[in-house]
mmCIF file of C-alpha atoms in Angstrom:
data_model
loop_
_atom_site.group_PDB
_atom_site.id
_atom_site.type_symbol
_atom_site.label_atom_id
_atom_site.label_comp_id
_atom_site.label_asym_id
_atom_site.label_seq_id
_atom_site.Cartn_x
_atom_site.Cartn_y
_atom_site.Cartn_z
ATOM 1 C CA MET A 1 0.021 0.024 0.002
ATOM 2 C CA LEU A 2 1.337 3.449 -0.864
ATOM 3 C CA SER A 3 2.186 5.685 2.049
ATOM 4 C CA THR A 4 0.635 9.117 2.083
ATOM 5 C CA GLY A 5 1.894 12.380 3.562
ATOM 6 C CA PHE A 6 5.242 12.265 5.330
ATOM 7 C CA ALA A 7 4.794 8.690 6.540
ATOM 8 C CA SER A 8 8.157 6.959 6.821
ATOM 9 C CA ALA A 9 9.896 10.238 5.943
ATOM 10 C CA PRO A 10 10.648 12.098 9.181
ATOM 11 C CA VAL A 11 13.671 13.919 7.888
ATOM 12 C CA SER A 12 11.750 15.301 4.885
ATOM 13 C CA ARG A 13 8.946 16.364 7.226
ATOM 14 C CA SER A 14 11.388 18.215 9.433
ATOM 15 C CA LEU A 15 13.044 19.847 6.460
ATOM 16 C CA ALA A 16 9.710 21.085 4.960
ATOM 17 C CA TYR A 17 8.467 22.372 8.338
ATOM 18 C CA GLY A 18 11.814 24.004 8.988
ATOM 19 C CA ILE A 19 11.751 25.897 5.735
ATOM 20 C CA VAL A 20 8.275 27.220 6.426
ATOM 21 C CA ALA A 21 9.027 28.043 10.091
ATOM 22 C CA THR A 22 12.281 29.931 9.434
ATOM 23 C CA SER A 23 10.832 31.899 6.518
ATOM 24 C CA LEU A 24 7.830 32.872 8.626
ATOM 25 C CA LEU A 25 10.041 33.815 11.536
ATOM 26 C CA ALA A 26 12.249 36.023 9.324
ATOM 27 C CA SER A 27 9.141 37.760 8.031
ATOM 28 C CA ILE A 28 7.636 38.353 11.455
ATOM 29 C CA THR A 29 10.894 39.664 12.957
ATOM 30 C CA ASP A 30 11.688 41.772 9.865
ATOM 31 C CA THR A 31 15.165 40.259 9.496
ATOM 32 C CA LYS A 32 14.968 39.266 5.797
ATOM 33 C CA HIS A 33 17.687 41.666 4.905
ATOM 34 C CA PHE A 34 20.244 39.599 6.861
ATOM 35 C CA PHE A 35 19.934 36.504 4.666
ATOM 36 C CA TYR A 36 20.656 37.443 1.034
ATOM 37 C CA ILE A 37 24.135 38.191 -0.236
ATOM 38 C CA GLN A 38 25.332 41.108 -2.310
ATOM 39 C CA VAL A 39 29.042 40.630 -3.046
ATOM 40 C CA ASP A 40 29.465 44.394 -3.078
ATOM 41 C CA PRO A 41 29.018 45.751 -0.394
ATOM 42 C CA HIS A 42 28.357 42.742 1.926
ATOM 43 C CA ILE A 43 31.562 40.811 1.173
ATOM 44 C CA TRP A 44 34.068 43.285 -0.207
ATOM 45 C CA GLN A 45 33.233 46.352 1.838
ATOM 46 C CA TYR A 46 31.614 45.185 5.045
ATOM 47 C CA HIS A 47 33.332 41.726 5.207
ATOM 48 C CA GLN A 48 30.125 40.086 6.377
ATOM 49 C CA LEU A 49 31.313 36.583 5.764
ATOM 50 C CA TRP A 50 28.715 35.252 8.206
ATOM 51 C CA ARG A 51 26.104 35.729 5.472
ATOM 52 C CA VAL A 52 27.626 32.732 3.673
ATOM 53 C CA LEU A 53 26.658 30.565 6.603
ATOM 54 C CA VAL A 54 23.051 31.781 6.949
ATOM 55 C CA TYR A 55 21.801 32.500 3.480
ATOM 56 C CA GLN A 56 20.301 28.999 3.129
ATOM 57 C CA LEU A 57 18.309 29.143 6.366
ATOM 58 C CA CYS A 58 15.146 30.755 5.018
ATOM 59 C CA TYR A 59 13.391 32.313 2.001
ATOM 60 C CA THR A 60 12.512 35.967 1.810
ATOM 61 C CA ASN A 61 9.198 35.640 -0.037
ATOM 62 C CA SER A 62 6.183 33.374 0.356
ATOM 63 C CA THR A 63 6.173 32.173 -3.270
ATOM 64 C CA GLU A 64 9.632 30.601 -3.037
ATOM 65 C CA CYS A 65 8.774 29.152 0.406
ATOM 66 C CA LEU A 66 5.663 27.493 -1.036
ATOM 67 C CA PHE A 67 7.446 25.981 -4.054
ATOM 68 C CA ALA A 68 10.345 24.795 -1.914
ATOM 69 C CA ALA A 69 8.034 23.052 0.515
ATOM 70 C CA MET A 70 6.107 21.435 -2.355
ATOM 71 C CA THR A 71 9.395 20.133 -3.897
ATOM 72 C CA VAL A 72 10.565 18.682 -0.589
ATOM 73 C CA TYR A 73 7.210 16.980 -0.197
ATOM 74 C CA ASN A 74 7.409 15.518 -3.720
ATOM 75 C CA VAL A 75 10.953 14.087 -3.292
ATOM 76 C CA ARG A 76 10.239 12.534 0.131
ATOM 77 C CA VAL A 77 10.138 9.163 -1.670
ATOM 78 C CA VAL A 78 13.944 9.321 -1.828
ATOM 79 C CA GLU A 79 14.083 9.067 1.971
ATOM 80 C CA ARG A 80 11.805 6.053 1.894
ATOM 81 C CA VAL A 81 14.100 4.289 -0.563
ATOM 82 C CA TRP A 82 17.354 5.154 1.182
ATOM 83 C CA GLY A 83 16.285 5.242 4.802
ATOM 84 C CA SER A 84 16.336 8.224 7.150
ATOM 85 C CA ARG A 85 19.985 7.921 8.213
ATOM 86 C CA LYS A 86 21.454 7.940 4.730
ATOM 87 C CA PHE A 87 19.038 10.672 3.652
ATOM 88 C CA ALA A 88 19.999 12.904 6.605
ATOM 89 C CA SER A 89 23.721 12.258 5.928
ATOM 90 C CA PHE A 90 23.253 13.380 2.320
ATOM 91 C CA ILE A 91 21.432 16.542 3.395
ATOM 92 C CA ALA A 92 24.179 17.418 5.926
ATOM 93 C CA LEU A 93 26.921 16.946 3.363
ATOM 94 C CA SER A 94 25.018 18.780 0.585
ATOM 95 C CA PHE A 95 24.224 21.687 2.905
ATOM 96 C CA LEU A 96 27.945 22.071 3.681
ATOM 97 C CA LEU A 97 29.030 22.022 0.032
ATOM 98 C CA THR A 98 26.211 24.197 -1.269
ATOM 99 C CA THR A 99 26.818 26.704 1.456
ATOM 100 C CA ILE A 100 30.327 27.365 0.215
ATOM 101 C CA LEU A 101 30.276 26.849 -3.530
ATOM 102 C CA PRO A 102 27.628 29.373 -4.800
ATOM 103 C CA PRO A 103 29.042 32.419 -2.992
ATOM 104 C CA LEU A 104 32.527 31.350 -3.920
ATOM 105 C CA LEU A 105 31.692 30.978 -7.596
ATOM 106 C CA LEU A 106 29.739 34.249 -7.652
ATOM 107 C CA THR A 107 32.540 36.192 -5.991
ATOM 108 C CA THR A 108 35.534 34.864 -7.831
ATOM 109 C CA ILE A 109 34.303 33.872 -11.301
ATOM 110 C CA ILE A 110 30.809 34.956 -12.291
ATOM 111 C CA ARG A 111 30.873 38.515 -11.017
ATOM 112 C CA PRO A 112 34.206 39.404 -12.725
ATOM 113 C CA LEU A 113 33.105 37.739 -15.988
ATOM 114 C CA SER A 114 29.840 39.602 -16.014
ATOM 115 C CA LEU A 115 31.654 42.958 -15.427
ATOM 116 C CA HIS A 116 30.149 43.212 -11.956
ATOM 117 C CA THR A 117 26.580 43.146 -13.222
ATOM 118 C CA ILE A 118 25.701 39.837 -11.466
ATOM 119 C CA ASN A 119 26.183 40.700 -7.810
ATOM 120 C CA TYR A 120 23.231 39.158 -6.001
ATOM 121 C CA LEU A 121 22.650 35.734 -4.405
ATOM 122 C CA PRO A 122 19.130 35.204 -3.095
ATOM 123 C CA ALA A 123 18.321 33.674 0.258
ATOM 124 C CA GLY A 124 16.947 30.171 0.660
ATOM 125 C CA PRO A 125 18.009 26.506 0.454
ATOM 126 C CA THR A 126 17.542 26.289 -3.280
ATOM 127 C CA PRO A 127 20.944 24.551 -3.806
ATOM 128 C CA LEU A 128 20.079 21.928 -1.184
ATOM 129 C CA ILE A 129 16.657 21.298 -2.723
ATOM 130 C CA PHE A 130 18.155 20.830 -6.228
ATOM 131 C CA SER A 131 20.701 18.381 -4.867
ATOM 132 C CA LEU A 132 17.717 16.337 -3.574
ATOM 133 C CA LEU A 133 15.965 16.780 -6.878
ATOM 134 C CA ALA A 134 18.991 15.332 -8.690
ATOM 135 C CA GLN A 135 18.644 12.151 -6.548
ATOM 136 C CA TYR A 136 14.960 11.980 -7.318
ATOM 137 C CA HIS A 137 15.686 12.329 -11.062
ATOM 138 C CA ALA A 138 18.202 9.491 -11.057
ATOM 139 C CA LEU A 139 16.497 7.216 -8.612
ATOM 140 C CA ILE A 140 12.797 7.299 -9.342
ATOM 141 C CA PRO A 141 11.645 6.174 -12.833
ATOM 142 C CA HIS A 142 8.607 7.632 -14.573
ATOM 143 C CA VAL A 143 5.478 5.531 -14.762
ATOM 144 C CA TYR A 144 3.889 6.983 -17.912
ATOM 145 C CA LYS A 145 4.302 9.730 -20.443
ATOM 146 C CA TYR A 146 1.759 11.901 -22.196
ATOM 147 C CA ARG A 147 1.860 14.452 -25.014
ATOM 148 C CA ILE A 148 0.321 17.842 -25.550
ATOM 149 C CA ALA A 149 0.005 18.425 -29.308
ATOM 150 C CA ALA A 150 0.536 21.939 -30.660
ATOM 151 C CA THR A 151 -1.374 21.017 -33.896
ATOM 152 C CA PRO A 152 -4.051 18.369 -34.699
ATOM 153 C CA TYR A 153 -2.235 15.102 -34.910
ATOM 154 C CA ASN A 154 -3.376 12.049 -36.887
ATOM 155 C CA PRO A 155 -1.424 8.830 -36.057
ATOM 156 C CA ALA A 156 -2.512 7.280 -39.382
ATOM 157 C CA THR A 157 -0.487 9.835 -41.349
ATOM 158 C CA SER A 158 3.234 9.985 -41.531
ATOM 159 C CA ALA A 159 3.408 13.521 -40.226
ATOM 160 C CA SER A 160 5.729 13.979 -37.263
ATOM 161 C CA PHE A 161 4.345 14.897 -33.885
ATOM 162 C CA THR A 162 4.546 18.587 -32.923
ATOM 163 C CA GLY A 163 4.110 19.364 -29.304
ATOM 164 C CA LEU A 164 5.427 18.691 -25.861
ATOM 165 C CA THR A 165 6.030 15.368 -24.084
ATOM 166 C CA PHE A 166 5.562 15.138 -20.305
ATOM 167 C CA SER A 167 5.683 12.377 -17.705
ATOM 168 C CA ASP A 168 4.127 11.762 -14.363
ATOM 169 C CA LYS A 169 7.260 13.353 -12.816
ATOM 170 C CA SER A 170 6.692 16.666 -14.564
ATOM 171 C CA TYR A 171 4.594 18.015 -11.712
ATOM 172 C CA VAL A 172 7.647 17.579 -9.509
ATOM 173 C CA TYR A 173 9.984 19.494 -11.817
ATOM 174 C CA LEU A 174 7.680 22.425 -12.601
ATOM 175 C CA PRO A 175 7.617 23.896 -9.034
ATOM 176 C CA ALA A 176 11.390 23.384 -8.873
ATOM 177 C CA LEU A 177 11.822 25.211 -12.213
ATOM 178 C CA GLN A 178 9.820 28.119 -10.887
ATOM 179 C CA LEU A 179 12.096 28.128 -7.858
ATOM 180 C CA ALA A 180 15.210 28.215 -10.086
ATOM 181 C CA LEU A 181 13.951 31.135 -12.159
ATOM 182 C CA SER A 182 12.349 33.183 -9.346
ATOM 183 C CA GLN A 183 15.297 35.504 -8.859
ATOM 184 C CA PHE A 184 17.302 34.995 -12.037
ATOM 185 C CA PRO A 185 20.259 34.785 -12.450
ATOM 186 C CA GLY A 186 21.279 34.210 -8.778
ATOM 187 C CA SER A 187 18.567 31.585 -8.211
ATOM 188 C CA LEU A 188 19.631 29.764 -11.378
ATOM 189 C CA LEU A 189 23.218 29.653 -10.158
ATOM 190 C CA CYS A 190 22.045 28.159 -6.852
ATOM 191 C CA ALA A 191 19.991 25.511 -8.656
ATOM 192 C CA ALA A 192 22.837 24.580 -10.994
ATOM 193 C CA VAL A 193 25.346 24.183 -8.157
ATOM 194 C CA GLY A 194 22.898 22.032 -6.214
ATOM 195 C CA TRP A 195 22.216 19.774 -9.198
ATOM 196 C CA VAL A 196 25.940 19.312 -9.841
ATOM 197 C CA VAL A 197 26.579 18.519 -6.183
ATOM 198 C CA GLY A 198 23.749 15.979 -6.138
ATOM 199 C CA TYR A 199 25.022 14.108 -9.205
ATOM 200 C CA SER A 200 28.664 14.310 -8.052
ATOM 201 C CA TRP A 201 27.672 12.580 -4.846
ATOM 202 C CA ARG A 202 25.678 9.934 -6.743
ATOM 203 C CA ASN A 203 28.387 9.223 -9.337
ATOM 204 C CA GLU A 204 31.123 9.083 -6.672
ATOM 205 C CA VAL A 205 32.934 12.086 -7.974
ATOM 206 C CA LEU A 206 33.366 13.293 -4.406
ATOM 207 C CA PRO A 207 35.926 11.542 -2.176
ATOM 208 C CA GLY A 208 34.686 8.180 -0.990
ATOM 209 C CA ARG A 209 35.141 9.107 2.614
ATOM 210 C CA LEU A 210 32.492 11.855 2.200
ATOM 211 C CA THR A 211 29.954 9.677 0.376
ATOM 212 C CA ARG A 212 30.301 6.846 2.948
ATOM 213 C CA TRP A 213 29.968 9.158 5.950
ATOM 214 C CA ARG A 214 26.735 8.743 7.992
ATOM 215 C CA VAL A 215 25.290 10.828 10.829
ATOM 216 C CA PRO A 216 24.982 9.131 14.183
ATOM 217 C CA ALA A 217 21.935 6.855 14.431
ATOM 218 C CA TRP A 218 20.449 8.830 17.334
ATOM 219 C CA VAL A 219 20.096 11.902 15.118
ATOM 220 C CA VAL A 220 17.268 10.252 13.205
ATOM 221 C CA GLY A 221 15.896 8.370 16.182
ATOM 222 C CA GLU A 222 17.477 5.055 15.389
ATOM 223 C CA LYS A 223 19.170 2.816 18.015
ATOM 224 C CA MET A 224 22.724 1.827 17.303
ATOM 225 C CA ARG A 225 23.031 -1.919 17.567
ATOM 226 C CA LYS A 226 26.268 -3.547 18.562
ATOM 227 C CA ARG A 227 27.890 -6.168 16.335
ATOM 228 C CA GLY A 228 27.278 -8.819 18.986
ATOM 229 C CA GLU A 229 23.559 -8.103 18.911
ATOM 230 C CA ASP A 230 23.465 -8.714 15.160
ATOM 231 C CA PHE A 231 25.181 -12.102 15.531
ATOM 232 C CA GLU A 232 22.871 -12.990 18.407
ATOM 233 C CA GLY A 233 19.817 -12.315 16.258
ATOM 234 C CA LEU A 234 21.264 -14.401 13.436
ATOM 235 C CA ARG A 235 21.965 -17.271 15.807
ATOM 236 C CA ARG A 236 18.385 -17.196 17.105
ATOM 237 C CA ARG A 237 16.979 -17.265 13.586
ATOM 238 C CA LEU A 238 19.176 -20.240 12.675
ATOM 239 C CA GLU A 239 18.127 -22.071 15.808
ATOM 240 C CA GLY A 240 14.519 -21.459 14.991
ATOM 241 C CA GLU A 241 14.930 -22.766 11.461
ATOM 242 C CA ASN A 242 16.777 -25.831 12.674
ATOM 243 C CA GLY A 243 14.072 -26.476 15.268
ATOM 244 C CA GLY A 244 11.399 -26.340 12.601
ATOM 245 C CA THR A 245 13.341 -28.720 10.389
ATOM 246 C CA ALA A 246 13.783 -31.191 13.219
ATOM 247 C CA ALA A 247 10.086 -31.042 14.068
ATOM 248 C CA ALA A 248 9.205 -31.718 10.446
ATOM 249 C CA ALA A 249 11.563 -34.712 10.335
ATOM 250 C CA ALA A 250 10.143 -36.097 13.636
ATOM 251 C CA THR A 251 6.600 -36.243 12.215
ATOM 252 C CA GLY A 252 5.861 -37.399 8.645
ATOM 253 C CA SER A 253 3.110 -36.237 6.412
ATOM 254 C CA ASP A 254 1.031 -39.365 7.372
ATOM 255 C CA GLY A 255 1.347 -38.671 11.087
ATOM 256 C CA ARG A 256 3.911 -41.414 11.878
ATOM 257 C CA LEU A 257 6.699 -40.747 14.283
ATOM 258 C CA GLY A 258 10.170 -40.005 13.093
ATOM 259 C CA GLY A 259 11.493 -43.418 14.016
ATOM 260 C CA GLU A 260 9.157 -45.149 11.651
ATOM 261 C CA VAL A 261 9.458 -42.545 8.897
ATOM 262 C CA GLY A 262 13.206 -42.358 9.215
ATOM 263 C CA ARG A 263 13.697 -46.071 8.333
ATOM 264 C CA ARG A 264 13.737 -46.796 4.622
ATOM 265 C CA ARG A 265 10.867 -49.211 3.773
ATOM 266 C CA PRO A 266 11.187 -51.942 1.208
ATOM 267 C CA LEU A 267 9.346 -51.553 -2.096
ATOM 268 C CA ALA A 268 6.913 -54.316 -1.268
ATOM 269 C CA ARG A 269 6.090 -52.741 2.101
ATOM 270 C CA GLN A 270 5.454 -49.409 0.343
ATOM 271 C CA LEU A 271 3.060 -51.039 -2.128
ATOM 272 C CA VAL A 272 1.190 -52.792 0.640
ATOM 273 C CA ASP A 273 0.878 -49.603 2.681
ATOM 274 C CA GLN A 274 -0.293 -47.736 -0.448
ATOM 275 C CA PHE A 275 -3.153 -50.122 -1.216
ATOM 276 C CA ARG A 276 -4.015 -51.050 2.308
ATOM 277 C CA GLY A 277 -7.718 -50.873 2.828
ATOM 278 C CA ALA A 278 -8.467 -50.606 -0.915
ATOM 279 C CA PHE A 279 -9.690 -54.233 -1.071
#
């Protein structure tokens, strides 16, 4: 049976609620101006490097907050496939990488190449969300596709189809696309960096020590089992299977005890037992 809501996805639930809560709190306290980044003056003049650490904590408008929460809800299936611990580990690593890379690329490469015209990096965890979306794109296959024709289409003719082809996953990508284009070009830079980080993790481009790292089990509410407990559980299962096999051998299908069933009977005896009572 398919799970609805955030069932079996506690980390996704916490992430979605956290995005909404922090964005609402920034709006209520009128602190939105602390979360976006302008290379000049925030970095070069005022040296406010702390903005690099906080710009992913919240969104500064309700539209982005809505589309971000929708996207997290749609990709919650990744947590169900991976498990909460692996999913939380990926989020922690992606948050660290996407916190550093977009401001670094904007400051050192994109802004000089654009002759200082691209100077703004919007607030919000758009890079983190697109790293999750990359995992959803690679992990979850589409179920069906459908087409929207731009002109009347007759399959009997040899005319080529003119229109757009969508899949059942398109409704997941459309809110994310709106999120990537909401504050162009800064939001598009964040989305691109997040997508690259997600696929780099999946294709093992990152160092193996990073991709194999896991958060402690207690972070996601799991109990860390000792190696001895695993062997003890395996021993008990084997003993149970051996006990069931011994019980089946002790009593045959015709109800005789194991001593009688265990002895091999001659062919004549088997025939007599087979037709006993038939005459």
